């Protein structure tokens, strides 16, 4: 049995029916590990030593989907006293998140995902490493530049904030739309904020596919279909999950991107694919495990969280 630490949002925000962190914790318990947790305000550095005011945690009862609760008073411990630390704090990647990764750099133990990668691999820009796999994608903040990009992209594109997450503030820009100026002003916060402009992909109406990778290899996928009349298909925005399989193109994308991510210490990653295109690489607290489990009726050692822990235990044994 090993003590393991999860860096989380407050426990009240963890949804037992949807959150991937929830099943990561329950699987740790199933395997005999002792999970603890800390929120960002419980992390610190004392000299070069990283510390956490950690609490044991677990489900409130033996009932299925019981909420996660504290199992004791906080205990100040060096991060090196844990076998592994999981950075599962949800975005935004803001100054507090970045500071936490600097603390995790000094953990003195295994940290997943690697904190340097969490800082460097922006979820909307890291895919630019693979121009052959992605739609036309640009980072802009000038409204005239965005109008020029719209023309280059055939009069229709998606704009989204560089540091956005969970489907928030995703907008569609269309040539001839009387609200176009307003859309671009909102997207750039009046030209004060970097904005990702991305070619509109017609296949988006059928949904986007979240593909989960562990150690660079795909382990499962779910198709996220937008609600009627909705542009966004993220689960946080009301998207519905549909069982799916990987296409030949998606296997190819994984074969190119997966090893690159593994080499950068990113054990658990979510790729987003629309039609033939890779559209995002999610390294900060990816989700989707529970939806894939339910849609494919996976149990026990066949679940996404079991495959995740197989990889973690393999690393620990080495």
Short mmCIF file of C-alpha atoms in Angstrom, two decimals:
data_model
loop_
_atom_site.label_atom_id
_atom_site.label_comp_id
_atom_site.label_asym_id
_atom_site.label_seq_id
_atom_site.Cartn_x
_atom_site.Cartn_y
_atom_site.Cartn_z
CA UNK A 1 0.00 0.00 0.00
CA UNK A 2 1.29 3.46 -0.90
CA UNK A 3 0.36 6.94 0.24
CA UNK A 4 -0.66 8.99 -2.81
CA UNK A 5 -1.58 12.66 -3.04
CA UNK A 6 -4.15 14.35 -5.29
CA UNK A 7 -3.97 18.11 -5.85
CA UNK A 8 -7.65 18.97 -6.27
CA UNK A 9 -10.30 21.63 -6.27
CA UNK A 10 -12.41 21.66 -3.08
CA UNK A 11 -14.13 18.31 -2.55
CA UNK A 12 -17.55 19.92 -2.86
CA UNK A 13 -16.81 20.52 -6.56
CA UNK A 14 -16.07 16.86 -7.34
CA UNK A 15 -19.07 15.28 -9.07
CA UNK A 16 -19.23 11.55 -8.22
CA UNK A 17 -21.13 10.81 -11.47
CA UNK A 18 -18.86 12.69 -13.86
CA UNK A 19 -15.41 13.56 -12.54
CA UNK A 20 -12.45 11.51 -13.64
CA UNK A 21 -10.62 12.37 -10.41
CA UNK A 22 -13.41 10.64 -8.46
CA UNK A 23 -12.82 7.25 -10.09
CA UNK A 24 -9.04 7.69 -9.93
CA UNK A 25 -9.43 7.98 -6.14
CA UNK A 26 -11.85 5.05 -5.80
CA UNK A 27 -9.53 2.87 -7.89
CA UNK A 28 -6.60 3.82 -5.67
CA UNK A 29 -8.62 2.59 -2.68
CA UNK A 30 -9.61 -0.60 -4.51
CA UNK A 31 -5.92 -1.36 -5.02
CA UNK A 32 -5.05 -0.78 -1.38
CA UNK A 33 -3.43 2.63 -1.74
CA UNK A 34 -4.17 5.41 0.74
CA UNK A 35 -5.26 8.59 -1.07
CA UNK A 36 -4.77 12.04 0.39
CA UNK A 37 -5.64 15.41 -1.07
CA UNK A 38 -4.58 19.04 -0.92
CA UNK A 39 -5.97 22.20 -2.50
CA UNK A 40 -3.64 24.86 -3.93
CA UNK A 41 -3.65 26.90 -0.73
CA UNK A 42 -2.22 23.90 1.13
CA UNK A 43 0.93 23.71 -1.02
CA UNK A 44 4.12 25.54 -0.03
CA UNK A 45 7.88 25.66 -0.31
CA UNK A 46 10.20 25.80 2.69
CA UNK A 47 13.53 26.51 1.12
CA UNK A 48 13.79 23.93 -1.65
CA UNK A 49 11.44 21.42 0.02
CA UNK A 50 7.83 21.18 -1.19
CA UNK A 51 5.15 20.65 1.46
CA UNK A 52 1.42 19.94 1.59
CA UNK A 53 -1.19 20.26 4.32
CA UNK A 54 -2.65 16.94 3.26
CA UNK A 55 -5.82 15.21 4.39
CA UNK A 56 -6.85 11.60 3.93
CA UNK A 57 -9.97 11.23 1.83
CA UNK A 58 -12.46 8.69 0.61
CA UNK A 59 -16.17 8.22 -0.12
CA UNK A 60 -18.57 9.23 2.63
CA UNK A 61 -20.06 5.72 2.69
CA UNK A 62 -20.03 2.37 0.93
CA UNK A 63 -22.98 3.46 -1.22
CA UNK A 64 -22.24 3.82 -4.94
CA UNK A 65 -21.28 7.37 -5.94
CA UNK A 66 -21.03 8.59 -2.35
CA UNK A 67 -19.38 12.03 -2.23
CA UNK A 68 -15.72 12.39 -1.34
CA UNK A 69 -15.08 13.62 2.20
CA UNK A 70 -12.18 14.38 4.54
CA UNK A 71 -11.01 11.47 6.64
CA UNK A 72 -8.97 13.41 9.18
CA UNK A 73 -7.28 16.63 10.15
CA UNK A 74 -4.69 18.21 7.83
CA UNK A 75 -1.17 16.94 8.30
CA UNK A 76 1.87 18.87 7.05
CA UNK A 77 4.04 16.50 5.04
CA UNK A 78 6.81 16.91 2.47
CA UNK A 79 5.62 15.89 -0.98
CA UNK A 80 8.54 13.44 -1.10
CA UNK A 81 6.74 11.34 1.54
CA UNK A 82 4.12 10.35 -1.06
CA UNK A 83 4.76 7.66 -3.66
CA UNK A 84 3.13 9.80 -6.35
CA UNK A 85 1.47 13.21 -6.62
CA UNK A 86 -1.35 13.73 -9.14
CA UNK A 87 -1.96 17.28 -10.34
CA UNK A 88 -5.73 17.20 -10.89
CA UNK A 89 -6.58 20.85 -10.27
CA UNK A 90 -8.97 21.96 -13.00
CA UNK A 91 -8.08 24.93 -15.21
CA UNK A 92 -7.82 27.88 -15.58
CA UNK A 93 -4.06 27.87 -15.97
CA UNK A 94 -3.67 31.13 -14.07
CA UNK A 95 -0.87 32.50 -11.85
CA UNK A 96 -1.94 30.28 -8.94
CA UNK A 97 -1.85 27.19 -11.15
CA UNK A 98 1.58 28.12 -12.53
CA UNK A 99 2.94 28.73 -9.02
CA UNK A 100 1.68 25.29 -7.99
CA UNK A 101 3.64 23.68 -10.83
CA UNK A 102 6.81 25.40 -9.56
CA UNK A 103 6.17 23.85 -6.16
CA UNK A 104 5.57 20.46 -7.78
CA UNK A 105 8.90 20.79 -9.62
CA UNK A 106 10.49 20.33 -6.18
CA UNK A 107 8.28 17.46 -5.04
CA UNK A 108 11.13 14.97 -4.84
CA UNK A 109 8.78 12.21 -6.02
CA UNK A 110 6.84 11.16 -9.11
CA UNK A 111 4.41 13.87 -10.28
CA UNK A 112 1.76 13.16 -12.92
CA UNK A 113 1.38 14.86 -15.25
CA UNK A 114 4.88 16.32 -15.33
CA UNK A 115 4.55 19.93 -14.08
CA UNK A 116 6.87 21.32 -16.74
CA UNK A 117 4.56 19.94 -19.40
CA UNK A 118 1.52 21.39 -17.63
CA UNK A 119 3.14 24.82 -17.96
CA UNK A 120 4.53 24.50 -21.47
CA UNK A 121 1.93 22.48 -23.39
CA UNK A 122 -0.88 24.96 -23.83
CA UNK A 123 -3.98 22.98 -24.72
CA UNK A 124 -4.80 25.09 -27.77
CA UNK A 125 -1.29 25.81 -29.05
CA UNK A 126 0.81 22.71 -28.38
CA UNK A 127 -0.89 20.99 -31.34
CA UNK A 128 0.87 23.50 -33.62
CA UNK A 129 3.77 21.07 -33.38
CA UNK A 130 1.78 18.92 -35.83
CA UNK A 131 0.71 21.17 -38.74
CA UNK A 132 -0.21 18.16 -40.87
CA UNK A 133 -2.86 17.09 -38.34
CA UNK A 134 -4.66 20.33 -37.51
CA UNK A 135 -7.01 22.87 -39.09
CA UNK A 136 -5.84 26.40 -39.90
CA UNK A 137 -5.16 27.82 -36.43
CA UNK A 138 -3.88 31.28 -35.50
CA UNK A 139 -3.18 33.22 -32.31
CA UNK A 140 -4.28 36.86 -32.69
CA UNK A 141 -5.54 39.81 -30.69
CA UNK A 142 -6.02 42.51 -33.35
CA UNK A 143 -9.53 42.74 -34.77
CA UNK A 144 -8.25 43.61 -38.28
CA UNK A 145 -6.04 40.50 -38.12
CA UNK A 146 -9.04 38.41 -37.10
CA UNK A 147 -11.09 39.81 -39.99
CA UNK A 148 -8.27 38.91 -42.40
CA UNK A 149 -8.13 35.39 -40.91
CA UNK A 150 -11.89 35.07 -41.40
CA UNK A 151 -11.49 35.87 -45.10
CA UNK A 152 -8.62 33.38 -45.41
CA UNK A 153 -10.77 30.69 -43.79
CA UNK A 154 -13.66 31.11 -46.20
CA UNK A 155 -15.86 33.39 -44.12
CA UNK A 156 -16.50 31.15 -41.11
CA UNK A 157 -14.30 30.34 -38.12
CA UNK A 158 -14.29 29.59 -34.40
CA UNK A 159 -12.75 32.02 -31.91
CA UNK A 160 -11.88 31.00 -28.35
CA UNK A 161 -9.75 32.45 -25.54
CA UNK A 162 -6.21 31.13 -25.36
CA UNK A 163 -6.60 30.18 -21.70
CA UNK A 164 -10.25 29.16 -21.91
CA UNK A 165 -11.51 25.78 -20.71
CA UNK A 166 -14.65 23.68 -20.47
CA UNK A 167 -16.19 25.20 -23.60
CA UNK A 168 -16.40 28.66 -22.07
CA UNK A 169 -16.48 31.69 -24.41
CA UNK A 170 -16.27 29.69 -27.64
CA UNK A 171 -17.83 31.81 -30.39
CA UNK A 172 -18.53 31.42 -34.08
CA UNK A 173 -17.52 34.27 -36.39
CA UNK A 174 -19.18 34.54 -39.82
CA UNK A 175 -18.67 36.96 -42.67
CA UNK A 176 -21.78 39.10 -43.13
CA UNK A 177 -23.04 38.58 -39.58
CA UNK A 178 -24.27 41.99 -38.30
CA UNK A 179 -22.90 40.98 -34.88
CA UNK A 180 -19.41 40.21 -36.20
CA UNK A 181 -17.78 43.32 -34.73
CA UNK A 182 -19.33 42.55 -31.34
CA UNK A 183 -18.18 38.91 -31.52
CA UNK A 184 -14.59 39.96 -32.20
CA UNK A 185 -14.67 42.63 -29.52
CA UNK A 186 -15.87 40.06 -26.99
CA UNK A 187 -13.37 37.45 -28.17
CA UNK A 188 -10.40 39.80 -27.77
CA UNK A 189 -11.78 41.81 -24.82
CA UNK A 190 -11.37 44.89 -27.02
CA UNK A 191 -7.97 43.76 -28.35
CA UNK A 192 -6.47 43.15 -24.88
CA UNK A 193 -6.61 39.34 -24.91
CA UNK A 194 -4.98 36.74 -27.14
CA UNK A 195 -7.56 34.78 -29.08
CA UNK A 196 -7.31 31.49 -30.96
CA UNK A 197 -8.93 31.65 -34.40
CA UNK A 198 -9.56 28.24 -35.91
CA UNK A 199 -10.93 27.12 -39.24
CA UNK A 200 -14.56 26.01 -38.96
CA UNK A 201 -14.87 22.26 -39.45
CA UNK A 202 -18.25 21.18 -40.93
CA UNK A 203 -18.09 17.81 -39.14
CA UNK A 204 -18.41 19.70 -35.84
CA UNK A 205 -22.19 19.39 -36.06
CA UNK A 206 -21.77 15.64 -35.48
CA UNK A 207 -19.68 16.26 -32.36
CA UNK A 208 -16.06 15.99 -31.38
CA UNK A 209 -14.24 12.93 -30.14
CA UNK A 210 -12.36 12.87 -26.83
CA UNK A 211 -9.62 10.24 -27.00
CA UNK A 212 -7.87 9.27 -23.77
CA UNK A 213 -4.18 8.38 -23.95
CA UNK A 214 -2.10 6.68 -21.27
CA UNK A 215 1.66 6.54 -21.79
CA UNK A 216 1.02 7.76 -25.33
CA UNK A 217 -1.39 4.95 -26.24
CA UNK A 218 -5.17 5.34 -26.76
CA UNK A 219 -7.27 3.46 -24.19
CA UNK A 220 -10.77 4.71 -24.97
CA UNK A 221 -12.86 7.41 -26.61
CA UNK A 222 -16.23 9.12 -26.39
CA UNK A 223 -18.05 11.20 -29.01
CA UNK A 224 -19.38 14.42 -27.49
CA UNK A 225 -22.46 15.58 -29.38
CA UNK A 226 -23.76 19.15 -28.92
CA UNK A 227 -27.25 19.76 -27.65
CA UNK A 228 -29.80 21.00 -30.18
CA UNK A 229 -29.06 24.60 -31.13
CA UNK A 230 -25.74 24.60 -29.26
CA UNK A 231 -22.33 25.25 -30.82
CA UNK A 232 -20.30 23.64 -28.02
CA UNK A 233 -20.18 19.93 -27.29
CA UNK A 234 -18.20 19.94 -24.04
CA UNK A 235 -19.86 17.98 -21.24
CA UNK A 236 -19.77 21.14 -19.09
CA UNK A 237 -21.82 22.88 -21.82
CA UNK A 238 -24.49 20.17 -22.06
CA UNK A 239 -22.87 17.89 -24.64
CA UNK A 240 -24.03 14.27 -24.64
CA UNK A 241 -21.72 11.26 -24.78
CA UNK A 242 -22.09 8.61 -27.49
CA UNK A 243 -20.16 5.33 -27.71
CA UNK A 244 -17.59 5.35 -30.49
CA UNK A 245 -14.55 3.66 -31.99
CA UNK A 246 -11.37 5.18 -33.39
CA UNK A 247 -11.13 5.69 -37.13
CA UNK A 248 -7.99 4.90 -39.11
CA UNK A 249 -7.20 8.64 -39.19
CA UNK A 250 -7.57 8.90 -35.40
CA UNK A 251 -5.25 5.95 -34.83
CA UNK A 252 -2.74 7.75 -37.06
CA UNK A 253 -3.09 10.98 -35.05
CA UNK A 254 -2.50 9.06 -31.82
CA UNK A 255 0.55 7.31 -33.27
CA UNK A 256 2.15 10.68 -34.04
CA UNK A 257 1.12 12.71 -30.99
CA UNK A 258 1.20 10.00 -28.30
CA UNK A 259 4.94 9.30 -28.19
CA UNK A 260 5.69 13.04 -28.26
CA UNK A 261 3.50 13.52 -25.17
CA UNK A 262 4.95 10.50 -23.38
CA UNK A 263 8.47 11.84 -23.91
CA UNK A 264 7.35 15.05 -22.16
CA UNK A 265 6.13 13.27 -19.05
CA UNK A 266 2.42 13.49 -19.85
CA UNK A 267 1.06 10.12 -18.69
CA UNK A 268 -2.66 10.91 -19.01
CA UNK A 269 -3.88 13.11 -21.87
CA UNK A 270 -7.14 13.84 -23.68
CA UNK A 271 -6.99 14.54 -27.41
CA UNK A 272 -9.90 16.32 -29.08
CA UNK A 273 -10.58 15.42 -32.72
CA UNK A 274 -13.22 16.83 -35.08
CA UNK A 275 -13.55 15.13 -38.44
CA UNK A 276 -10.01 14.56 -39.71
CA UNK A 277 -8.42 17.20 -37.47
CA UNK A 278 -6.74 17.29 -34.09
CA UNK A 279 -8.20 20.41 -32.40
CA UNK A 280 -6.82 20.36 -28.82
CA UNK A 281 -4.36 18.49 -26.60
CA UNK A 282 -5.61 18.43 -23.00
CA UNK A 283 -2.95 17.79 -20.36
CA UNK A 284 -4.44 19.67 -17.36
CA UNK A 285 -6.90 17.40 -15.55
CA UNK A 286 -8.40 15.64 -18.62
CA UNK A 287 -11.82 14.08 -18.17
CA UNK A 288 -13.98 11.48 -19.94
CA UNK A 289 -13.28 8.28 -18.00
CA UNK A 290 -16.73 7.88 -16.47
CA UNK A 291 -18.57 8.51 -19.73
CA UNK A 292 -16.46 5.90 -21.54
CA UNK A 293 -17.00 3.40 -18.72
CA UNK A 294 -20.79 3.82 -18.78
CA UNK A 295 -21.22 3.82 -22.55
CA UNK A 296 -19.14 0.66 -22.93
CA UNK A 297 -20.37 -1.02 -19.71
CA UNK A 298 -16.82 -1.38 -18.41
CA UNK A 299 -16.23 -2.76 -14.93
CA UNK A 300 -13.34 -3.79 -12.70
CA UNK A 301 -9.99 -4.18 -14.43
CA UNK A 302 -11.46 -3.12 -17.80
CA UNK A 303 -12.31 0.43 -16.69
CA UNK A 304 -10.42 3.53 -17.73
CA UNK A 305 -9.27 4.19 -14.17
CA UNK A 306 -7.94 0.63 -13.86
CA UNK A 307 -5.85 1.10 -17.00
CA UNK A 308 -4.64 4.42 -15.61
CA UNK A 309 -3.56 2.81 -12.36
CA UNK A 310 -1.94 -0.10 -14.18
CA UNK A 311 0.38 2.47 -15.76
CA UNK A 312 0.96 4.33 -12.49
CA UNK A 313 1.73 1.11 -10.58
CA UNK A 314 4.13 0.08 -13.35
CA UNK A 315 6.00 3.36 -12.94
CA UNK A 316 6.08 2.96 -9.16
CA UNK A 317 7.43 -0.58 -9.42
CA UNK A 318 10.34 0.73 -11.48
#
